[in-house]
XYZ file of C-alpha atoms in Angstrom:
156
model
C 25.898 -8.754 22.437
C 22.962 -10.874 20.254
C 21.284 -9.907 23.768
C 21.659 -6.743 23.793
C 20.151 -5.938 20.291
C 17.815 -7.957 21.078
C 16.582 -5.794 23.757
C 16.722 -2.626 21.525
C 14.882 -4.372 19.211
C 12.348 -5.194 21.526
C 12.394 -1.442 22.804
C 11.780 -0.681 19.565
C 8.924 -3.197 18.823
C 7.614 -1.816 22.460
C 8.007 1.901 21.187
C 6.006 1.776 18.467
C 3.437 0.565 20.271
C 2.588 3.992 21.367
C 2.719 5.486 17.522
C -0.736 5.191 16.528
C -2.175 5.671 13.551
C -6.031 7.927 12.983
C -9.116 5.056 13.349
C -11.367 5.439 10.330
C -14.523 5.760 12.561
C -17.394 7.956 12.445
C -20.819 7.372 14.117
C -21.834 10.538 12.371
C -24.642 10.977 10.334
C -22.818 10.169 6.477
C -24.546 12.713 4.580
C -23.188 12.358 1.222
C -24.174 8.259 1.287
C -24.637 6.522 -1.986
C -27.387 4.930 0.054
C -29.453 8.590 0.380
C -29.311 9.386 -2.840
C -29.175 5.621 -4.379
C -31.526 3.075 -2.178
C -29.387 -0.776 -2.525
C -31.957 -3.411 -1.559
C -30.974 -5.918 1.301
C -28.977 -7.680 -0.312
C -26.775 -5.361 -2.085
C -26.724 -3.334 1.392
C -24.942 -6.173 3.001
C -22.955 -7.002 0.133
C -21.506 -3.131 0.822
C -21.548 -4.032 3.965
C -18.967 -6.972 4.063
C -17.375 -6.774 1.700
C -17.255 -1.948 0.956
C -17.511 0.001 3.306
C -13.720 -1.513 5.673
C -12.417 0.385 2.706
C -14.738 2.301 0.946
C -16.370 4.610 3.641
C -15.886 6.780 6.380
C -16.532 3.605 9.410
C -13.830 0.404 9.555
C -14.540 -2.365 11.339
C -10.604 -2.925 12.442
C -9.854 -6.207 13.938
C -7.230 -7.309 17.292
C -4.871 -7.390 15.721
C -4.696 -3.899 14.282
C -3.430 -2.841 17.738
C -0.412 -4.820 16.531
C 1.985 -2.518 15.085
C 3.401 -1.694 12.097
C -0.132 -4.085 11.029
C -2.211 -1.184 11.872
C -0.276 1.514 10.086
C -0.432 -0.684 6.995
C -4.120 -1.246 7.860
C -5.019 2.286 8.248
C -2.764 3.048 4.791
C -4.843 0.404 2.863
C -8.166 2.010 4.391
C -6.964 5.917 2.940
C -5.947 4.634 -0.603
C -9.135 2.874 -0.728
C -11.420 5.666 0.820
C -8.991 7.790 -1.974
C -10.026 5.442 -5.219
C -13.604 5.429 -3.729
C -15.915 6.525 -0.194
C -19.381 5.451 -0.253
C -20.785 7.541 3.051
C -18.692 10.896 0.696
C -20.397 9.773 -2.971
C -22.860 12.506 -3.895
C -20.578 15.383 -2.902
C -18.501 14.184 -5.804
C -19.717 15.899 -9.594
C -21.032 13.901 -11.582
C -19.070 12.884 -13.295
C -16.974 11.547 -10.817
C -19.978 9.450 -9.960
C -20.705 8.154 -13.221
C -16.461 7.222 -13.238
C -16.707 5.211 -10.250
C -19.771 3.128 -10.466
C -18.621 2.229 -14.602
C -15.294 1.822 -12.622
C -17.470 -0.796 -9.860
C -18.703 -2.518 -12.918
C -15.639 -3.368 -13.754
C -13.863 -4.448 -10.853
C -16.408 -6.367 -9.608
C -16.989 -8.034 -12.697
C -13.779 -9.467 -13.117
C -13.113 -10.701 -10.090
C -10.131 -7.812 -8.753
C -12.520 -5.957 -5.628
C -13.117 -7.308 -2.952
C -9.089 -7.428 -3.210
C -7.944 -10.395 -2.647
C -5.872 -9.575 0.406
C -8.705 -8.723 2.059
C -10.513 -12.543 1.165
C -7.589 -14.040 2.975
C -8.887 -12.764 6.040
C -12.155 -11.684 5.728
C -14.016 -14.748 4.027
C -17.313 -13.730 4.458
C -16.033 -11.478 1.700
C -15.266 -13.273 -1.144
C -18.444 -12.883 -3.708
C -20.976 -15.762 -5.208
C -21.321 -15.122 -7.935
C -24.750 -14.090 -7.988
C -23.452 -11.265 -5.275
C -21.330 -10.457 -8.459
C -24.333 -9.801 -10.371
C -26.272 -7.532 -7.917
C -23.716 -5.250 -6.689
C -23.243 -3.971 -10.387
C -26.623 -4.669 -11.352
C -27.018 -1.779 -8.736
C -23.686 -0.399 -8.999
C -24.346 0.419 -13.236
C -27.866 1.608 -12.749
C -26.515 4.235 -9.633
C -24.466 5.331 -12.845
C -27.224 5.145 -15.421
C -29.453 7.868 -12.783
C -26.532 9.763 -12.325
C -25.830 10.488 -16.234
C -29.202 10.853 -16.938
C -29.397 14.635 -14.367
C -25.941 14.815 -15.594
C -26.403 18.322 -18.149
C -24.643 17.865 -21.140
C -21.786 19.469 -21.180
C -20.522 18.201 -17.596
């Protein structure tokens, strides 16, 4: 009986490997990208690429283990949630109020050390930000927020 249960569980696990989430990978130009309207220094661009873009852009780099289900589903849910909160590739499509708010949130979360998430930096050690990187990223995000706010009509 125990052997039969194990075989059934193994069969289910094998079948699950064929049910894969859609991947967040795009080779298309991203005209709404924040970097198209608010260029960053090479340092900040590097920080964004290593610590932010996997979850907050339209192009995620997937580690090998996301090919194993249900890990792939969990990862895709995490990416979808990150993009729902802030997508740097669609930032310029947001209304100005939302753009300002997202930059204020970015500054606050990075300063508090809440971004990038611990669950991300456990696996991606290079995504841990030191004090200088945090300062560079928050200064850039603050400047973006102020630039957006200065362009905003008074009633928005």
